Coordinates of C-alpha atoms and ligand atoms in Angstrom, one line a residue:
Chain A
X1 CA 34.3 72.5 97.9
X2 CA 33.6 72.8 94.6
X3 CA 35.6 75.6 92.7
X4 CA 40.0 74.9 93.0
X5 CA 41.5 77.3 95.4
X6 CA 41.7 81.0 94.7
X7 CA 43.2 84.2 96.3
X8 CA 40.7 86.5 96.8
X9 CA 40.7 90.4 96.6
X10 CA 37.6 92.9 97.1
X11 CA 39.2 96.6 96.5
X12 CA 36.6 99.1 96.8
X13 CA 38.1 101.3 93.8
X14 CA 38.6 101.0 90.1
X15 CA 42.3 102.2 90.3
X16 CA 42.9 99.6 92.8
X17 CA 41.2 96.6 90.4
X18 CA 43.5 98.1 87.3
X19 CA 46.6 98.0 89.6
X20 CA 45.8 94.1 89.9
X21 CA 45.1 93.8 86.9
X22 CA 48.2 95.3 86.0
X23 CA 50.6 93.2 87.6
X24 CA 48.5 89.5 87.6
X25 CA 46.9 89.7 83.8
X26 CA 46.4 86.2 82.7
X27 CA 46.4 84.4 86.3
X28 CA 43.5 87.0 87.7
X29 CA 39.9 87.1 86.7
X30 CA 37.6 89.6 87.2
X31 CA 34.5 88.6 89.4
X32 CA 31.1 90.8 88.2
X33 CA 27.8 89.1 89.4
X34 CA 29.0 85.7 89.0
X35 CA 26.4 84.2 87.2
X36 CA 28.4 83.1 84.5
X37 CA 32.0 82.9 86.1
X38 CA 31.0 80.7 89.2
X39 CA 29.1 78.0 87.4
X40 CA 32.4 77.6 85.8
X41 CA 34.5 77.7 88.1
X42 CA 32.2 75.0 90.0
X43 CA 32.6 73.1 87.1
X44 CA 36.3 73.7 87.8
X45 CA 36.4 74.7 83.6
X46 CA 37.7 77.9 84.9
X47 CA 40.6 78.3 87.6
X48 CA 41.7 81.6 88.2
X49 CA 44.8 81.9 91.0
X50 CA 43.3 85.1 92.1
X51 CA 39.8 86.6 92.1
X52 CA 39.6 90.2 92.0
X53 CA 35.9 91.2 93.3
X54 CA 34.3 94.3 91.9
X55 CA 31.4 94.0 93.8
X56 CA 32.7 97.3 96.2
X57 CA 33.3 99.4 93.1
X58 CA 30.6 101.0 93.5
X59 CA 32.0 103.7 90.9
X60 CA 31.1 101.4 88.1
X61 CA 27.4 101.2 89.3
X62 CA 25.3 104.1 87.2
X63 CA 23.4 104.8 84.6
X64 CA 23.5 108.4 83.0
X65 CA 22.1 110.4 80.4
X66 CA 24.5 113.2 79.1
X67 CA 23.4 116.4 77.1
X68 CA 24.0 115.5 73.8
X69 CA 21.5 112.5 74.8
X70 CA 23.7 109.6 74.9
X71 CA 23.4 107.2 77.7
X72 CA 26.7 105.5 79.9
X73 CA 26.0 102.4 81.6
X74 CA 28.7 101.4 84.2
X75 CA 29.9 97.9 84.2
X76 CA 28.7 97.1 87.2
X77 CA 24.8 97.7 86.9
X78 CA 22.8 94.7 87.6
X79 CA 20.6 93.6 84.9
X80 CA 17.9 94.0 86.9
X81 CA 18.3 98.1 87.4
X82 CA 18.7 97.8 83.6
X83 CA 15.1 96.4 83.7
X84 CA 13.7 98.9 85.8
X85 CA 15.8 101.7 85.5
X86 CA 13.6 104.5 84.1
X87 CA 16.5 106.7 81.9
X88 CA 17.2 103.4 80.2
X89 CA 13.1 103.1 79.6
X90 CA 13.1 106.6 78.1
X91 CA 16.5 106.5 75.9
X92 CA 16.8 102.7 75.1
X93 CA 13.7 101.0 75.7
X94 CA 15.1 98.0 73.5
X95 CA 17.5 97.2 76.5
X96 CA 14.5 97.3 79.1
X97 CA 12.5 95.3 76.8
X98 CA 15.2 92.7 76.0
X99 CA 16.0 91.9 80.1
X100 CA 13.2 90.0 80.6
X101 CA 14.8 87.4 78.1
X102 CA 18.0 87.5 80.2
X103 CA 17.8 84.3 82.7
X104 CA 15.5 84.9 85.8
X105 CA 14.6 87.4 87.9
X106 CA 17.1 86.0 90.8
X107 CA 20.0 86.2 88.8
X108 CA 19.5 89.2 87.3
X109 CA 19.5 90.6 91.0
X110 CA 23.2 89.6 90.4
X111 CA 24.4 89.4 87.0
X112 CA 25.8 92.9 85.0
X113 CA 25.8 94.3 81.8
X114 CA 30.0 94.0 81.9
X115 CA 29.8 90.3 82.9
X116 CA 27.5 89.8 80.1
X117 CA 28.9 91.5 77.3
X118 CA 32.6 89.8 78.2
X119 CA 31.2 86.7 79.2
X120 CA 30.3 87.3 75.3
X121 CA 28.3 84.0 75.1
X122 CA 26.7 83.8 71.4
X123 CA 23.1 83.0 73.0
X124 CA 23.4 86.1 75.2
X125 CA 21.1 88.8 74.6
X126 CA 23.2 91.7 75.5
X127 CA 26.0 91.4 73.2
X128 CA 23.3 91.2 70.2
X129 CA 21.4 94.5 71.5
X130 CA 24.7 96.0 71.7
X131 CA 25.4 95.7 68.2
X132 CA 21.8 96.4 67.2
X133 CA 22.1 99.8 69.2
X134 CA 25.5 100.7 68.1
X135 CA 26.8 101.0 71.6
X136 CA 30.5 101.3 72.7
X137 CA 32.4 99.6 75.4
X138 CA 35.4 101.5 77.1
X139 CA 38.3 99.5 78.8
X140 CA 40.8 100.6 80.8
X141 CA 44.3 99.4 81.4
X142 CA 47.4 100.1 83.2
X143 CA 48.5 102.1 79.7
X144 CA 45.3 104.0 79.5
X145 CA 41.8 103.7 78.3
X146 CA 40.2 102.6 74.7
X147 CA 36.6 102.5 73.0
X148 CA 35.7 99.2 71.6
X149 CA 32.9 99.3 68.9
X150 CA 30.4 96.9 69.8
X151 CA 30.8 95.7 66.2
X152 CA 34.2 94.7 66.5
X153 CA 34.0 93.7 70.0
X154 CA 32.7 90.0 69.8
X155 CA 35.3 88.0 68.0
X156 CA 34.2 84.5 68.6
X157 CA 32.0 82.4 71.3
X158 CA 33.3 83.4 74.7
X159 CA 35.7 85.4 72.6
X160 CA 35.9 89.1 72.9
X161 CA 38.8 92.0 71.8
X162 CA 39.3 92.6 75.4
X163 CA 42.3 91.7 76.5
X164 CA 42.8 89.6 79.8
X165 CA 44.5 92.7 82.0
X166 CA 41.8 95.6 80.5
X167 CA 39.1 95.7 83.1
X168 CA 35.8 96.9 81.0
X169 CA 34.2 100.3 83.0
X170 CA 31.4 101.7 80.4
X171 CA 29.2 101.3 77.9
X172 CA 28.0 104.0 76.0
X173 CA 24.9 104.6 73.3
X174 CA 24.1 106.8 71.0
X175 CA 20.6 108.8 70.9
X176 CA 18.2 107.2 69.4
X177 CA 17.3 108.8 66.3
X178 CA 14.1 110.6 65.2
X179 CA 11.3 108.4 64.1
X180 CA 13.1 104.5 65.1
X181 CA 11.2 102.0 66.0
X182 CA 13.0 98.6 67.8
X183 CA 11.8 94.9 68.7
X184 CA 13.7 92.1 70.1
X185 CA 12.3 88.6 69.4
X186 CA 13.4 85.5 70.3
X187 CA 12.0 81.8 70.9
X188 CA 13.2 80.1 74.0
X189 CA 11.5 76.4 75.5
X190 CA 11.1 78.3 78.5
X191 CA 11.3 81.8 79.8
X192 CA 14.4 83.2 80.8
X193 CA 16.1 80.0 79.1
X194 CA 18.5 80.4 76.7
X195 CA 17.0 81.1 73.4
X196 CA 17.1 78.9 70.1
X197 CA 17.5 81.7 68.4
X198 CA 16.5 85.4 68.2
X199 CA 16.5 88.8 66.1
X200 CA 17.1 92.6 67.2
X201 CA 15.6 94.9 64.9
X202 CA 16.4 98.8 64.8
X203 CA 14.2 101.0 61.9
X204 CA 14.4 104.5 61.4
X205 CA 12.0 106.4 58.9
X206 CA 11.9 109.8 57.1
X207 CA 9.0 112.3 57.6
X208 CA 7.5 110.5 54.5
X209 CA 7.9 107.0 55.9
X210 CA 11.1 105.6 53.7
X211 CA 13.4 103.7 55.8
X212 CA 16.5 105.7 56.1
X213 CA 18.0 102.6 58.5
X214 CA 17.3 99.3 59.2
X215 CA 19.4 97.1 61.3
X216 CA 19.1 93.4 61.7
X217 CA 21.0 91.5 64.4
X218 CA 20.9 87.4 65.4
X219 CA 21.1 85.4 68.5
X220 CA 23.0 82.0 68.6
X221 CA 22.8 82.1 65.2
X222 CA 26.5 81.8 64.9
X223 CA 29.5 82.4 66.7
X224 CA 28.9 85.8 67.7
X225 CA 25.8 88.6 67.5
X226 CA 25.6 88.2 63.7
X227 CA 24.4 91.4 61.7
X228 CA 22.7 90.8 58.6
X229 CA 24.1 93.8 56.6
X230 CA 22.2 92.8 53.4
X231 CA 19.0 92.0 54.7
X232 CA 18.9 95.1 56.3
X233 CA 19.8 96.9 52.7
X234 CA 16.5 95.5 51.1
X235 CA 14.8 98.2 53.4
X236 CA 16.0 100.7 53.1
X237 CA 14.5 104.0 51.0
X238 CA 11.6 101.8 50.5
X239 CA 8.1 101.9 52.2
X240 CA 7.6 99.2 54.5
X241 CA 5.6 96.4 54.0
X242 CA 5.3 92.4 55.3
X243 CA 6.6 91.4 51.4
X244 CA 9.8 93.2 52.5
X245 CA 9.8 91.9 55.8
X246 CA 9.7 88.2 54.2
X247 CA 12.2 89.3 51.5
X248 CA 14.9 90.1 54.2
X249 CA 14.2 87.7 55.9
X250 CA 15.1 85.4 53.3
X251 CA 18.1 87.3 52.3
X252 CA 19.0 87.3 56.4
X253 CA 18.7 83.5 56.0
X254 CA 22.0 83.3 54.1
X255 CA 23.9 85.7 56.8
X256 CA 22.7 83.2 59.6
X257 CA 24.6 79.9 60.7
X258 CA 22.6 78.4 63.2
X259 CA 23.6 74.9 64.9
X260 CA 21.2 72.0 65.1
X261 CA 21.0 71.0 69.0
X262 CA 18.9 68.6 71.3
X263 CA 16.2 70.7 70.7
X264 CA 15.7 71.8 67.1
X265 CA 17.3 70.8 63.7
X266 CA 19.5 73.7 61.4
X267 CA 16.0 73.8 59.2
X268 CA 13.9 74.4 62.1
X269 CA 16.0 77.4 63.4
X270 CA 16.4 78.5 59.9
X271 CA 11.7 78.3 59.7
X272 CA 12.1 80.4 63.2
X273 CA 14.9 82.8 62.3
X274 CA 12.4 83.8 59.2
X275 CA 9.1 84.0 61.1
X276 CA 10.8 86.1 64.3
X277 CA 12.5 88.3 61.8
X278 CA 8.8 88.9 60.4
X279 CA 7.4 89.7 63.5
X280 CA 10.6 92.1 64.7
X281 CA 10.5 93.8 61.6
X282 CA 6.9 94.7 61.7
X283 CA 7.2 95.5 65.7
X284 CA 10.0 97.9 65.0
X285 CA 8.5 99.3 62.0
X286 CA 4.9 100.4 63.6
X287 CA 6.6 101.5 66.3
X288 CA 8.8 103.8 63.8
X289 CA 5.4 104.6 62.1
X290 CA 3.9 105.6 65.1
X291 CA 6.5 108.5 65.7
X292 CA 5.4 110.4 62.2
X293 CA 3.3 113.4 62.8
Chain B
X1 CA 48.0 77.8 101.6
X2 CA 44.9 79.8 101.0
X3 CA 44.4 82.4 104.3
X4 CA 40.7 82.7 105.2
X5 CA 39.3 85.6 105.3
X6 CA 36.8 87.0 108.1
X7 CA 33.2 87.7 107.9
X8 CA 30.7 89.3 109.4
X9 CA 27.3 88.5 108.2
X10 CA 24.1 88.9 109.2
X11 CA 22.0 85.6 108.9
X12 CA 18.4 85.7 110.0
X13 CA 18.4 88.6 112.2
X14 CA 21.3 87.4 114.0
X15 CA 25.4 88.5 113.7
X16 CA 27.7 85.5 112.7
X17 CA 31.8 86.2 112.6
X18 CA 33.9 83.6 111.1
X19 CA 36.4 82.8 109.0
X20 CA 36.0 81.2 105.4
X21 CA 38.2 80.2 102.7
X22 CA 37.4 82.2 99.9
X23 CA 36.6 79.4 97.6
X24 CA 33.4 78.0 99.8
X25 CA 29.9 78.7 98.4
X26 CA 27.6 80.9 99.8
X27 CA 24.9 77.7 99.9
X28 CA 27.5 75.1 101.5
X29 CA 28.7 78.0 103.8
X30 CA 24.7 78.1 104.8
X31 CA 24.2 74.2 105.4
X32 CA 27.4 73.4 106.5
X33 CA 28.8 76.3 108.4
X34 CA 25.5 77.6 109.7
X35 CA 23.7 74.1 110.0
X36 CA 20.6 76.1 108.2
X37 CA 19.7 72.7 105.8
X38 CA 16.6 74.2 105.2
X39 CA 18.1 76.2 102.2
X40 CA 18.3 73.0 99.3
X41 CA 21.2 72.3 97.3
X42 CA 20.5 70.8 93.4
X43 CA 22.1 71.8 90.5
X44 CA 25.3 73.7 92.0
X45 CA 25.2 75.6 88.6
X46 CA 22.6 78.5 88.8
X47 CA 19.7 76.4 87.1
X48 CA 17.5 75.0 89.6
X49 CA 16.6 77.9 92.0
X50 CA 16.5 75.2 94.9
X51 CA 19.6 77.1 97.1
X52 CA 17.8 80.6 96.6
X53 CA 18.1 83.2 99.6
X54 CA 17.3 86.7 100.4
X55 CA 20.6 88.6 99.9
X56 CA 20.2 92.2 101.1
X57 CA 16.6 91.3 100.8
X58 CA 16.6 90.1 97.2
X59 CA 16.3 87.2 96.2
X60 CA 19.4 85.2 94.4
X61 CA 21.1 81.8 94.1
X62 CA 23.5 81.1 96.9
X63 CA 25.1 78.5 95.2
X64 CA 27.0 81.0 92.7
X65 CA 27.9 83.3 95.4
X66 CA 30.9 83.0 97.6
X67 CA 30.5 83.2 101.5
X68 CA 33.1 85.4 101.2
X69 CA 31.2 88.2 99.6
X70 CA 28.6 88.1 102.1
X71 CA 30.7 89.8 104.4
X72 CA 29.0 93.0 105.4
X73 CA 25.2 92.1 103.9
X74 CA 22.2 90.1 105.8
X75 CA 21.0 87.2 104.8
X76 CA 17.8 85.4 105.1
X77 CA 16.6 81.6 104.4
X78 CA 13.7 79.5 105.0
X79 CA 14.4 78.9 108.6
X80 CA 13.5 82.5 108.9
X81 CA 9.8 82.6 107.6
X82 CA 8.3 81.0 110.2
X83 CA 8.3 82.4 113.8
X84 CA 7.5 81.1 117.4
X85 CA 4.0 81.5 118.5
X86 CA 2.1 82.0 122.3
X87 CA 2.4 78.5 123.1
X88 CA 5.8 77.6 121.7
X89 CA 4.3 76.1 118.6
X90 CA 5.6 76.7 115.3
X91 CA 3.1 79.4 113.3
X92 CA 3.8 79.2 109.5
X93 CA 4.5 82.2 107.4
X94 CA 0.9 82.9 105.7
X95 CA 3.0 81.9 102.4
X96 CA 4.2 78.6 104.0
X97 CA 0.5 78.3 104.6
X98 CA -0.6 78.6 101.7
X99 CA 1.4 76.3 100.3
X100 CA 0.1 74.0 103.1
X101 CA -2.8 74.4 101.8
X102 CA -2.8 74.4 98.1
X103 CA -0.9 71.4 98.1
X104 CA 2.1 73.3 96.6
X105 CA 4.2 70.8 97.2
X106 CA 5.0 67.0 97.0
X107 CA 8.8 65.5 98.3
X108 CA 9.7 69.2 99.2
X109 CA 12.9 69.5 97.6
X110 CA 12.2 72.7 95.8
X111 CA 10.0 74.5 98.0
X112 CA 12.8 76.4 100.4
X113 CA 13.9 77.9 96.9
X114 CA 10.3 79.0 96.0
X115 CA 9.1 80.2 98.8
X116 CA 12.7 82.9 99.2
X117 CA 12.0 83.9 95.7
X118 CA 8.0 84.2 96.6
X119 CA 8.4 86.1 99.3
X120 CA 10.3 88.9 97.8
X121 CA 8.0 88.7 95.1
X122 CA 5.1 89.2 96.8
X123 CA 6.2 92.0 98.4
X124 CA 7.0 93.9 95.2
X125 CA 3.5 92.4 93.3
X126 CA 1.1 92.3 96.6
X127 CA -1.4 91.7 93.8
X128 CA 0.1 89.4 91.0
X129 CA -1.6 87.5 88.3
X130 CA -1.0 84.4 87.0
X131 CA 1.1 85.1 84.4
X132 CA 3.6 87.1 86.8
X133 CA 3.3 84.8 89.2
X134 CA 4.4 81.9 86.8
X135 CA 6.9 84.4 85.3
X136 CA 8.3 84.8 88.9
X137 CA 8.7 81.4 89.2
X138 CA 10.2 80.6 85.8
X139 CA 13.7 80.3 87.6
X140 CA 12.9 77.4 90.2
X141 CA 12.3 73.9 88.9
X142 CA 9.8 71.2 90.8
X143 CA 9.9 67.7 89.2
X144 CA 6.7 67.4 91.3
X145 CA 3.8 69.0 91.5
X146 CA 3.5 70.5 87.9
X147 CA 3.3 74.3 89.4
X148 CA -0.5 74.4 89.0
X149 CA -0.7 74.1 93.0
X150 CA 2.1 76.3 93.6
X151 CA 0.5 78.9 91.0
X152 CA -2.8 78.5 93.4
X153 CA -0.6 78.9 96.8
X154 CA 1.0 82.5 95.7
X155 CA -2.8 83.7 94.6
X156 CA -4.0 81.8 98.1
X157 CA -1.0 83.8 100.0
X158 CA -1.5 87.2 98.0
X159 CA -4.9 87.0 99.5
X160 CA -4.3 86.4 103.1
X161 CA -1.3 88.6 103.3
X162 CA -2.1 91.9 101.3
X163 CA -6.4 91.2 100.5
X164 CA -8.7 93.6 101.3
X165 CA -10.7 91.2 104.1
X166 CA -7.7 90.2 105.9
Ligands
FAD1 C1 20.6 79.5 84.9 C2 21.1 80.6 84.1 C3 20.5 81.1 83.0 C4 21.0 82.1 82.3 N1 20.3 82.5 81.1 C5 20.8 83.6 80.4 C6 20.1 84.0 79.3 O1 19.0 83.5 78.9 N2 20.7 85.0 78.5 C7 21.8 85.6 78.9 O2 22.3 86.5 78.3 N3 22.5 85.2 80.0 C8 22.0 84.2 80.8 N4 22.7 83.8 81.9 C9 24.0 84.5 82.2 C10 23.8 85.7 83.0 O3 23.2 86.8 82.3 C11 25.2 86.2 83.6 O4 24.9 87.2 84.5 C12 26.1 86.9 82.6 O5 26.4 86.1 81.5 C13 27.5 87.2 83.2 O6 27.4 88.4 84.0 P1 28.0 88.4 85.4 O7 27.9 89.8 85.8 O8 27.3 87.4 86.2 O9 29.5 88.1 85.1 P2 30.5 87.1 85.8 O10 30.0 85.7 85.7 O11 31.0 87.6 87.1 O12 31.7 87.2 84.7 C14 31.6 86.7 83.4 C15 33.0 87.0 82.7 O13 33.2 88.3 82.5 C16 34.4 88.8 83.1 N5 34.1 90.2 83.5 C17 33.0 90.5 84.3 N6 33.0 91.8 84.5 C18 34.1 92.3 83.8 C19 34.6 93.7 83.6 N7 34.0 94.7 84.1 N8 35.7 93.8 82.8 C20 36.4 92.7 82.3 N9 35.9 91.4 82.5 C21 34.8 91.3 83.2 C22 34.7 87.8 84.1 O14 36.0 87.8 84.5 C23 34.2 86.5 83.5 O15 35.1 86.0 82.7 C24 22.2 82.8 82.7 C25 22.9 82.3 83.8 C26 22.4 81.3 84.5 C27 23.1 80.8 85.8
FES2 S1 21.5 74.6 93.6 FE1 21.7 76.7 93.2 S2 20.4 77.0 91.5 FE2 20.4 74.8 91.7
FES3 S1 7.9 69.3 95.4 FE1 9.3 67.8 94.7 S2 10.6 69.0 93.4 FE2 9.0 70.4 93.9

C-alpha cells in the first residue's frame, strides 16, 4: 500500500469536522477531492495520523446568488459544477472560463474549489482568479468564524493564512461591476497541464470608455498569485488601446518572478508573460467595450 | 493498529461487503481485492488516466481515491463494457469495437483508462468533434499509438452508437 497508515473519519456534518478539527489540529488533515492530497500522500510527502473526509458534508456543496448579487461557493463544489454551473456562468463567467485550464475533465469530477484554493499551489488557477475577482474565503474554527481576503490569503507556495485546525466553508464574490470585461490566459505544453505561466485580467469602464479599474494577476509567476498593482495603474482613466496594453505589460514585467524550468528559460516566460498579458488585456477590454450602450 | 472499516459497494452491477484498511487505494482495492485487472495501474499519482473508472457514473482516477470512500457509491470498470451474447461469446461494447477497428490501440496498456473516460463522454457529447474529443482525452496518456486512431475510434463509435443510420 502506498500512503503510511491513517485513521479515518467521514462525519456527515460541518460541526462534527470542526469538533475534529478542534481537538487533533496539526495531526489531522482535511480530505476534499483528493487530487492534490493523495498523490502526496502516495508519495508518502504527506502523513496525516487521521483523515477527516468531507466528502458527506454535503452542506458545504452549493453555489448561491444572494440579493445584493454576490455569489457564495461552498468548499465542497467540484470544479466541474464550477464549469457547468449556470449562476457561476451568469455572475462570474471568468471562473467558468478559467476551469477548463484546471487539470482534466476526470479530476475535476473530484477536485473542489476549497482543496484548490488551500492546496494554494502557485501554478493553480483558482487562487489567481481569486485575487483577480476580489473574492473572500471564510474559515471556521472551534473559536468562531473569520473572512480571509483573497489578497492576503496566499502567503507562500503551498502556504496559505489558514491555520491547520480552521476548516475553510465559503467563498464569497462580489458583483461584478457595470461595464467589466475579464480574460484568463495562460500557456500550458498541454491542456489541462500545469501552465508555464498565465494572467487574469479584470477591466471596468466608464459610460465614456476610461478605465475606472484594471486588475492584473500572474500564474507561477512567483511564489503566490502575484498582482501587478502598477501595471494595472498605467490603465487606468485612460482610453484603452494595444500601446497600453504593451506598456503594462512591460511595467507587469518587473512585478513578475518567474522560475526557469525543464521547459522554458526565466526570458522565455518573461517573452510569454508579455504577449498573454496583451492578449488578456485586449480580451477583457472588448468585452468591457462591448457592455457600453 | 489501524481497524478496517466496512464497505458496501456496488461494482459492476453487483453488491460487494468487505472490509478495508482505510489507507488502500481505490485502484489496488479493484485489482487486488476484486481481481478486476482489467482497470491499469501507471503512474499512482493522478497523471496518466490509465486506473480511470466510472464512480457514480463519472468518470475519475481510482488511484487517488480510497476504497474506503467508495462505500455507499457504484462503481464501474472495463470488465463491465462488454456483455455475454446468444452463444456465450463475448460481444464488445460498440466503443471497444471501434477501437477494434480503428486500430486505437497498440500494447493496450492505456486503453481500459480511455475507454471509462470515453464512455461517459460519449454519453454527454453523442456527437463530439475532434477537438472535444481530443480535449476529452487530454487526461490519459498512450506512449503508442499517437491518438490519431483513437481520435478515429470515438468518431467510429459516436457513429454506430448515437448516428442517425444505426
Ligand atoms: C494530473 C493532475 C493535474 C492537475 N492539474 C492542475 C492544474 O492544471 N491546475 C490546478 O489548479 N490544479 C491542478 N491539479 C490539482 C487539482 O485541481 C486539485 O483538485 C486541487 O489542487 C486540490 O483540490 P482537492 O479538492 O482535490 O483537494 P485535496 O487534494 O483533497 O486537498 C488539498 C489540500 O487542501 C486541504 N483542504 C481541502 N479542503 C479543505 C477545506 N475545506 N478546509 C481546509 N483545508 C482543506 C487538504 O487538507 C489538503 O491539504 C491537478 C491534479 C492532478 C492530479
Ligand atoms: S495510475 Fe492513476 S492516473 Fe496513472
Ligand atoms: S496502446 Fe500502448 S500505451 Fe496506449
Amino acid at each position: 500500500m502506498k500512503p503510511a497508515p491513517f485513521e479515518y473519519l467521514a462525519p456527515d456534518s460541518l460541526s462534527a469536522v470542526v469538533e475534529i478539527m478542534s481537538e487533533n489540529g496539526d495531526d489531522a488533515k482535511l480530505l476534499a477531492g483528493g487530487q492534490s492530497l493523495i498523490p502526496a500522500m502516495n508519495f508518502r510527502l504527506v502523513q496525516p495520523m487521521l483523515l477527516i473526509d468531507l466528502n458527506k458534508v454535503s452542506e458545504l456543496d452549493y453555489v448561491i446568488s444572494n440579493e445584493n448579487g454576490e455569489l457564495r461557493i461552498g468548499a465542497m463544489t467540484r470544479q466541474r459544477r464550477l464549469e457547468t454551473d449556470p449562476t457561476i456562468a451568469r455572475q462570474a463567467p471568468l471562473i467558468a472560463e478559467t476551469m477548463p485550464h484546471v487539470a482534466h475533465p476526470q479530476i475535476r469530477n473530484r477536485g473542489t474549489i476549497g482543496g484548490s484554493l488551500v492546496h494554494a499551489d502557485p501554478a493553480a488557477e483558482l487562487p489567481v482568479i481569486m485575487v483577480a475577482l476580489d473574492g473572500r474565503l471564510l474559515v471556521r474554527s472551534n473559536s468562531g468564524e473569520r473572512w480571509i481576503s483573497s489578497s492576503s490569503c496566499f502567503q507562500g507556495i503551498f502556504t496559505t493564512d489558514i491555520k491547520p485546525e480552521e476548516v475553510l466553508i465559503e467563498v464569497a464574490i462580489p458583483p461584478m461591476a457595470p461595464r467589466t470585461g475579464w480574460s484568463f490566459v495562460e500557456f500550458a505544453r498541454r491542456k489541462g497541464d500545469y501552465a508555464l505561466i498565465g494572467v487574469a485580467a479584470v477591466i471596468t469602464l466608464d459610460n465614456s470608455g476610461h478605465c475606472i479599474h484594471a486588475r492584473l494577476v500572474y500564474l507561477n509567476a512567483g511564489d503566490t498569485p502575484i498582482e501587478a498593482q502598477q501595471a494595472a495603474a498605467v490603465l487606468i482613466n485612460e482610453k484603452l488601446s494595444p500601446a497600453l496594453y504593451r506598456e503594462a505589460a512591460e511595467v507587469a514585467d518587473a512585478a513578475i518572478e518567474p522560475t526557469a524550468n525543464i521547459h522554458a528559460s526565466v526570458p522565455y516566460l518573461r517573452h510569454l508573460s508579455r504577449v498573454l498579458t496583451v492578449r488578456a488585456l485586449d480580451q477583457a477590454a472588448t468585452r468591457a467595450m462591448q457592455k457600453i450602450q | 493498529m489501524i481497524e478496517p472499516h466496512n464497505v458496501e459497494i456496488k461494482v459492476n452491477g453487483q453488491l460487494y461487503r468487505g472490509n478495508v484498511e482505510p489507507r488502500m487505494l481505490l485502484s489496488d482495492f479493484i485489482r487486488h481485492e476484486l481481481d478486476l485487472t482489467g482497470t491499469h495501474v501507471g503512474c499512482e499519482q493522478g497523471v496518466c488516466g490509465a486506473c480511470t473508472i466510472l464512480f457514480d457514473g463519472q468518470p475519475v482516477r481510482s488511484c487517488i481515491m480510497l476504497a474506503v470512500q467508495a462505500d455507499g457509491h457504484e462503481i464501474r470498470t472495463v470488465e463491465d463494457l462488454s456483455s455475454t451474447g446468444p452463444a456465450n461469446d463475448l460481444e464488445l461494447h460498440p466503443l471497444q469495437d471501434a477501437f477494434w477497428q480503428a486500430h486505437g490501440l497498440q500494447c493496450g496498456f492505456c486503453t481500459p483508462g480511455f475507454l471509462m473516460t470515453l464512455v461517459a463522454f460519449l454519453e454527454q457529447n453523442p456527437q463530439p468533434s475532434e477537438v472535444e474529443i481530443r480535449e476529452a482525452i487530454s487526461g490519459n496518456l498512450c506512449r503508442c499509438t499517437g491518438y490519431q486512431n483513437i481520435v478515429e475510434a470515438v468518431s467510429i463509435a459516436a457513429q454506430s452508437m448515437f448516428g442517425e443510420d444505426r
